[in-house]
Coordinates of C-alpha atoms (C1' of nucleotides) in Angstrom, one line a residue:
Chain A
M1 CA -2.1 1.8 -27.9
P2 CA -3.1 5.2 -29.1
V3 CA -6.4 5.8 -30.7
D4 CA -6.4 7.3 -34.2
D5 CA -8.6 10.5 -34.6
Q6 CA -10.2 11.7 -37.8
D7 CA -7.1 13.1 -39.3
G8 CA -5.2 9.9 -39.1
T9 CA -2.9 11.4 -36.4
T10 CA -3.0 10.5 -32.8
P11 CA -4.2 12.8 -30.0
G12 CA -0.8 12.1 -28.6
S13 CA 1.2 13.5 -31.6
A14 CA -0.6 16.8 -31.3
W15 CA 0.0 16.7 -27.6
T16 CA 3.8 16.2 -28.2
S17 CA 4.1 19.3 -30.5
R18 CA 2.1 21.3 -28.0
A19 CA 4.2 20.2 -25.1
L20 CA 7.5 21.0 -26.9
A21 CA 6.2 24.4 -28.0
E22 CA 5.1 25.2 -24.5
L23 CA 8.3 24.3 -23.1
T24 CA 10.4 26.6 -25.3
A25 CA 7.7 29.5 -25.1
R26 CA 8.3 29.4 -21.4
G27 CA 12.0 29.5 -21.6
Y28 CA 12.7 25.8 -20.9
R29 CA 15.1 24.0 -23.0
A30 CA 14.4 20.9 -25.1
G31 CA 17.0 18.7 -23.4
E32 CA 17.6 15.1 -24.6
A33 CA 15.8 13.3 -21.7
R34 CA 12.9 15.8 -21.5
T35 CA 12.3 15.6 -25.1
A36 CA 12.4 11.7 -25.0
V37 CA 9.9 11.7 -22.2
I38 CA 7.6 14.0 -24.1
E39 CA 7.7 12.1 -27.2
L40 CA 7.2 8.7 -25.5
L41 CA 4.2 10.0 -23.6
G42 CA 2.6 11.5 -26.8
A43 CA 3.2 8.3 -28.6
E44 CA 1.9 6.1 -25.8
G45 CA -1.1 8.4 -25.0
G46 CA -0.3 8.7 -21.2
C47 CA -1.4 6.4 -18.4
L48 CA 2.2 5.5 -17.5
E49 CA 4.0 5.2 -14.3
A50 CA 7.4 7.0 -13.9
D51 CA 9.1 3.6 -14.1
D52 CA 7.3 2.6 -17.3
V53 CA 8.6 5.7 -18.9
A54 CA 12.1 5.0 -17.9
A55 CA 11.9 1.4 -19.0
R56 CA 10.4 2.1 -22.4
L57 CA 13.0 4.7 -23.1
R58 CA 15.7 2.1 -22.3
L59 CA 14.0 -0.3 -24.8
Q60 CA 14.4 2.5 -27.4
D61 CA 18.0 3.0 -26.5
K62 CA 17.1 6.5 -25.5
R63 CA 18.8 6.4 -22.1
A64 CA 17.3 8.7 -19.6
G65 CA 18.2 8.7 -15.9
T66 CA 15.4 8.0 -13.5
A67 CA 15.9 11.3 -11.9
S68 CA 15.5 13.2 -15.3
V69 CA 12.2 11.2 -15.9
Y70 CA 10.8 12.3 -12.6
R71 CA 11.9 15.7 -13.1
A72 CA 10.4 15.9 -16.6
L73 CA 7.2 14.4 -15.4
A74 CA 7.0 17.0 -12.6
L75 CA 7.7 20.0 -14.9
L76 CA 5.1 18.8 -17.3
S77 CA 2.5 18.4 -14.6
E78 CA 3.5 21.9 -13.2
L79 CA 2.8 23.2 -16.7
G80 CA -0.5 21.8 -17.0
L81 CA 0.4 19.3 -19.7
L82 CA 0.2 16.2 -17.6
H83 CA -2.2 15.1 -14.9
K84 CA -0.7 13.2 -12.1
V85 CA -3.1 10.4 -10.9
A86 CA -2.5 8.5 -7.6
L87 CA -4.4 5.2 -7.6
A88 CA -4.7 3.6 -4.1
D89 CA -1.8 1.4 -4.3
G90 CA 1.5 1.6 -6.2
P91 CA 3.1 4.5 -7.9
A92 CA 1.4 7.5 -9.6
R93 CA 0.4 7.5 -13.2
F94 CA 0.6 10.4 -15.6
E95 CA -2.1 11.2 -18.1
L96 CA -2.0 13.7 -21.0
V97 CA -3.8 16.9 -20.5
L98 CA -5.7 17.6 -23.9
P99 CA -6.7 21.0 -24.9
D100 CA -10.4 20.2 -25.2
G101 CA -10.4 19.0 -21.6
E102 CA -11.4 15.4 -22.6
H103 CA -10.3 13.0 -20.1
H104 CA -11.2 9.8 -18.5
H105 CA -11.2 8.1 -15.1
H106 CA -10.3 4.7 -13.8
I107 CA -11.7 1.4 -12.5
V108 CA -9.2 -0.7 -10.6
C109 CA -9.6 -4.3 -9.8
D110 CA -8.8 -4.8 -6.1
G111 CA -8.1 -8.5 -6.9
C112 CA -5.5 -8.3 -9.7
G113 CA -4.7 -4.5 -10.0
Q114 CA -6.0 -4.4 -13.5
T115 CA -7.0 -0.9 -14.5
V116 CA -9.4 0.3 -17.1
A117 CA -10.5 3.7 -18.3
F118 CA -13.9 5.1 -18.6
S119 CA -15.5 8.4 -19.2
D120 CA -19.1 9.5 -18.4
P121 CA -20.8 12.8 -19.2
S122 CA -23.2 12.8 -16.4
L123 CA -20.5 12.3 -13.9
E124 CA -18.6 15.3 -15.3
R125 CA -21.7 17.4 -15.1
A126 CA -22.2 16.4 -11.4
V127 CA -18.6 17.4 -10.7
H128 CA -19.0 20.7 -12.6
A129 CA -22.1 21.4 -10.5
I130 CA -20.1 21.0 -7.3
S131 CA -17.3 23.2 -8.6
D132 CA -19.8 25.9 -8.9
Q133 CA -20.9 25.6 -5.3
T134 CA -17.4 25.7 -3.5
S135 CA -15.2 28.6 -2.7
F136 CA -12.3 26.6 -4.1
L137 CA -11.2 27.2 -7.7
I138 CA -11.6 23.7 -9.0
E139 CA -9.0 23.0 -11.6
A140 CA -9.1 19.3 -11.9
H141 CA -10.6 16.0 -10.5
D142 CA -9.7 12.4 -10.0
I143 CA -12.3 9.7 -9.9
T144 CA -11.3 6.1 -9.1
L145 CA -13.8 3.2 -8.9
H146 CA -12.7 0.1 -6.9
G147 CA -14.2 -3.3 -7.5
I148 CA -13.6 -6.8 -8.7
C149 CA -13.2 -7.6 -12.4
E150 CA -14.9 -10.4 -14.3
D151 CA -11.9 -12.7 -14.2
C152 CA -11.5 -12.2 -10.4
Q153 CA -15.1 -12.8 -9.9
A154 CA -14.9 -16.0 -11.6
G155 CA -11.7 -17.3 -10.3
Chain B
M1 CA -13.8 17.5 15.5
P2 CA -16.5 14.7 15.5
V3 CA -19.9 15.9 14.6
D4 CA -22.6 14.9 17.1
D5 CA -25.6 13.0 15.8
Q6 CA -29.1 13.1 17.3
D7 CA -28.3 10.8 20.2
G8 CA -25.6 13.0 21.6
T9 CA -23.1 10.3 20.6
T10 CA -20.7 10.5 17.9
P11 CA -20.9 8.4 14.6
G12 CA -17.2 7.5 15.5
S13 CA -18.1 6.1 18.9
A14 CA -20.6 3.7 17.4
W15 CA -17.9 2.8 14.9
T16 CA -15.5 2.1 17.7
S17 CA -18.0 -0.4 19.2
R18 CA -18.7 -2.1 16.1
A19 CA -15.0 -2.3 14.9
L20 CA -14.2 -3.9 18.3
A21 CA -17.0 -6.3 18.1
E22 CA -16.3 -7.2 14.4
L23 CA -12.7 -8.1 15.4
T24 CA -13.6 -10.5 18.1
A25 CA -16.4 -12.0 16.1
R26 CA -13.9 -12.8 13.4
G27 CA -11.4 -14.3 15.8
Y28 CA -9.0 -11.5 16.1
R29 CA -7.7 -10.4 19.5
A30 CA -8.2 -7.0 21.1
G31 CA -4.6 -6.2 21.5
E32 CA -3.3 -3.0 23.0
A33 CA -2.1 -1.2 19.8
R34 CA -5.1 -2.5 17.7
T35 CA -7.5 -1.3 20.4
A36 CA -5.8 2.0 20.7
V37 CA -5.8 2.6 17.0
I38 CA -9.6 1.8 16.8
E39 CA -10.5 4.2 19.8
L40 CA -8.5 6.9 18.2
L41 CA -10.0 6.6 15.0
G42 CA -13.5 6.4 16.3
A43 CA -12.8 9.5 18.5
E44 CA -11.2 11.6 15.8
G45 CA -13.7 10.5 13.1
G46 CA -11.3 9.2 10.5
C47 CA -9.3 11.1 7.8
L48 CA -6.0 10.4 9.4
E49 CA -2.7 9.4 7.9
A50 CA -0.9 6.5 9.5
D51 CA 1.7 8.9 11.0
D52 CA -1.0 11.0 12.5
V53 CA -2.4 8.0 14.2
A54 CA 1.0 7.1 15.6
A55 CA 1.8 10.6 16.8
R56 CA -1.6 11.2 18.4
L57 CA -1.2 7.9 20.3
R58 CA 2.0 9.0 21.5
L59 CA 0.7 12.2 22.9
Q60 CA -1.8 10.1 24.8
D61 CA 1.0 8.0 26.2
K62 CA -0.4 5.0 24.6
R63 CA 2.6 4.0 22.7
A64 CA 2.0 1.9 19.7
G65 CA 4.8 1.0 17.4
T66 CA 4.6 2.2 13.7
A67 CA 4.4 -1.2 12.4
S68 CA 1.5 -2.0 14.6
V69 CA -0.4 1.1 13.5
Y70 CA 0.1 0.1 9.8
R71 CA -0.9 -3.4 10.6
A72 CA -4.1 -2.3 12.4
L73 CA -5.1 0.0 9.6
A74 CA -4.5 -2.7 7.0
L75 CA -6.6 -5.2 8.9
L76 CA -9.4 -2.7 9.4
S77 CA -9.5 -1.9 5.8
E78 CA -9.6 -5.6 4.9
L79 CA -12.5 -6.1 7.3
G80 CA -14.3 -3.2 5.5
L81 CA -14.2 -0.9 8.5
L82 CA -11.9 1.6 7.1
H83 CA -11.5 2.9 3.7
K84 CA -7.9 3.9 2.4
V85 CA -7.8 7.0 0.3
A86 CA -4.7 8.0 -1.6
L87 CA -4.5 11.6 -2.4
A88 CA -2.2 12.7 -5.3
D89 CA 0.6 13.6 -3.0
G90 CA 1.7 12.4 0.4
P91 CA 0.6 9.4 2.4
A92 CA -2.7 7.5 2.3
R93 CA -5.6 8.7 4.6
F94 CA -8.1 6.5 6.4
E95 CA -11.7 7.1 6.6
L96 CA -14.3 5.4 8.7
V97 CA -16.7 3.2 6.8
L98 CA -20.2 3.7 8.4
P99 CA -23.0 1.1 8.2
D100 CA -25.3 3.3 6.4
G101 CA -22.9 3.7 3.5
E102 CA -22.7 7.5 4.2
H103 CA -19.4 8.9 3.1
H104 CA -17.7 11.9 1.7
H105 CA -15.1 12.9 -0.7
H106 CA -12.3 15.5 -0.8
I107 CA -11.3 18.9 -2.2
V108 CA -7.5 19.5 -1.9
C109 CA -5.9 22.9 -2.4
D110 CA -2.9 22.4 -4.6
G111 CA -1.5 25.5 -3.1
C112 CA -1.3 24.7 0.6
G113 CA -2.4 21.1 0.7
Q114 CA -5.6 21.9 2.9
T115 CA -8.2 19.3 2.5
V116 CA -12.0 19.7 3.0
A117 CA -14.7 17.2 2.8
F118 CA -17.9 17.2 0.9
S119 CA -20.7 15.0 -0.1
D120 CA -23.1 15.1 -2.9
P121 CA -26.0 12.9 -3.7
S122 CA -26.2 13.6 -7.5
L123 CA -22.5 12.6 -7.7
E124 CA -23.2 9.4 -6.0
R125 CA -26.1 8.7 -8.4
A126 CA -23.9 9.2 -11.3
V127 CA -21.3 6.8 -9.9
H128 CA -23.9 4.2 -9.2
A129 CA -25.2 4.5 -12.8
I130 CA -21.7 3.6 -13.9
S131 CA -21.4 0.7 -11.7
D132 CA -24.5 -0.9 -13.2
Q133 CA -22.9 -0.6 -16.7
T134 CA -19.6 -2.1 -16.0
S135 CA -18.6 -5.8 -15.8
F136 CA -16.7 -5.0 -12.6
L137 CA -18.4 -5.5 -9.2
I138 CA -17.9 -2.0 -7.9
E139 CA -17.5 -1.9 -4.2
A140 CA -16.0 1.6 -3.6
H141 CA -15.1 4.9 -5.1
D142 CA -12.7 7.8 -4.4
I143 CA -13.4 11.2 -5.7
T144 CA -10.9 14.0 -5.3
L145 CA -11.2 17.5 -6.5
H146 CA -8.2 19.7 -7.1
G147 CA -8.2 23.4 -6.8
I148 CA -7.1 26.6 -5.1
C149 CA -8.7 27.6 -1.8
E150 CA -9.9 31.0 -1.0
D151 CA -6.8 31.9 1.0
C152 CA -4.4 30.8 -1.7
Q153 CA -6.6 32.7 -4.4
A154 CA -6.1 35.8 -2.3
G155 CA -2.5 35.5 -1.4
Chain C
dG1 C1' -0.3 -23.0 27.4
dT2 C1' -0.9 -21.9 22.8
dT3 C1' -1.5 -18.7 19.6
dC4 C1' -1.6 -14.2 18.1
dC5 C1' 0.0 -9.4 18.7
dT6 C1' 3.6 -6.3 19.4
dG7 C1' 7.8 -3.6 18.9
dC8 C1' 12.1 -2.9 17.1
dA9 C1' 15.2 -2.9 13.5
dA10 C1' 16.0 -3.8 8.8
dA11 C1' 14.5 -4.0 4.2
dG12 C1' 11.6 -2.5 0.4
dG13 C1' 10.0 0.5 -3.2
dT14 C1' 9.0 5.1 -5.0
dT15 C1' 10.5 9.7 -5.4
dT16 C1' 13.7 13.7 -4.4
dT17 C1' 18.1 15.9 -3.9
dG18 C1' 23.3 17.1 -4.5
dC19 C1' 26.9 17.6 -7.4
dA20 C1' 30.0 17.4 -11.2
dC21 C1' 29.7 17.2 -16.3
dC22 C1' 27.7 18.2 -20.6
dA23 C1' 24.3 20.0 -24.0
dT24 C1' 21.4 23.7 -25.5
dA25 C1' 20.5 28.4 -27.0
Chain D
dT1 C1' 29.8 31.0 -23.4
dA2 C1' 26.5 31.1 -19.8
dT3 C1' 22.8 28.8 -18.2
dG4 C1' 20.2 25.1 -17.4
dG5 C1' 19.7 19.9 -18.1
dT6 C1' 21.4 15.4 -17.3
dG7 C1' 23.1 11.4 -14.9
dC8 C1' 24.9 9.1 -11.1
dA9 C1' 24.7 8.1 -6.3
dA10 C1' 22.9 8.9 -2.0
dA11 C1' 19.2 10.3 0.8
dA12 C1' 14.4 10.9 2.1
dC13 C1' 10.1 9.1 2.6
dC14 C1' 6.3 5.9 3.3
dT15 C1' 5.2 1.3 4.1
dT16 C1' 6.3 -3.7 4.8
dT17 C1' 8.6 -7.6 6.8
dG18 C1' 11.4 -10.8 10.1
dC19 C1' 11.9 -12.1 14.4
dA20 C1' 12.2 -12.5 19.5
dG21 C1' 9.4 -11.4 23.5
dG22 C1' 4.9 -10.6 25.7
dA23 C1' -0.1 -10.6 25.9
dA24 C1' -4.8 -12.4 25.1
dC25 C1' -7.8 -15.9 25.2

DNA sequence: GTTCCTGCAAAGGTTTTGCACCATA
DNA sequence: TATGGTGCAAAACCTTTGCAGGAAC
């Protein structure tokens, strides 16, 4: 469920416009499948697997072939509009890249596979400090915590 | 290349002994493929893909079927002797779990795929602070930085 | 001798690719 | 109209599973 911001719009709807603009600005066409993927991701706020995207589009009667979904996700990642996250098991997930750099990380329950998001400024500061010390030009980072959720601890 | 510690032994060779002891202590048998995988990982110090393990064993004329390699890696992970790390692209890698909890994380070059390891105490502190705040029982964490290595920046 | 481990081969799931057709600009 | 996007189907890739034979205890 997308979170409303102060304007009453979602961060995702701004992302949708930006993604579509970026595409055409770079000479890519707004084909049917590609546009549908962008609109869906903006509406959902990201954190979807390729298969989720395909399935939800089917529910909306916007049919998009699996291959086109993968191609759209790959292109958007390449353009820096999405960030591909590989959790330890299962397929990759795709997160919106927002212009203010705001993002989150994940805690995965190794019992039931449930994933929750979190963000933490001091963790970000620690990552940036490392970025300054390495010869790599750091552009992104993934952080995943693994553990057991409350339900699985009880059961 | 494994890093020598103060005793002149490698951390990996201690790991090999511990892994073999742990296996028998828990009632598992020291079969040929399983033993070969453990010895290889200890000697190499971890950070290998399943396929690397199979290939290097073949080079040593210790043939181990792919399935047995995967089964050994899965068992060792389950016993807490290995940690499975999923980088964004490509197959999972397996890291030794050392008894003192010492471990490292990775920086991946998105240009050439090169991976280097790093460790950082303040990053670890930040992760532990989060662990204390969540209802999850945190048992492990993966951190991967993505960027462009010096070579790819130049080229 | 019994149980577990192993290897092969086949299946499983995710992602990529080839190609003919169609839509966008 | 020319180029590039799309969909289908097939392939590629990593990983898991079934099963018969062999090794460990």
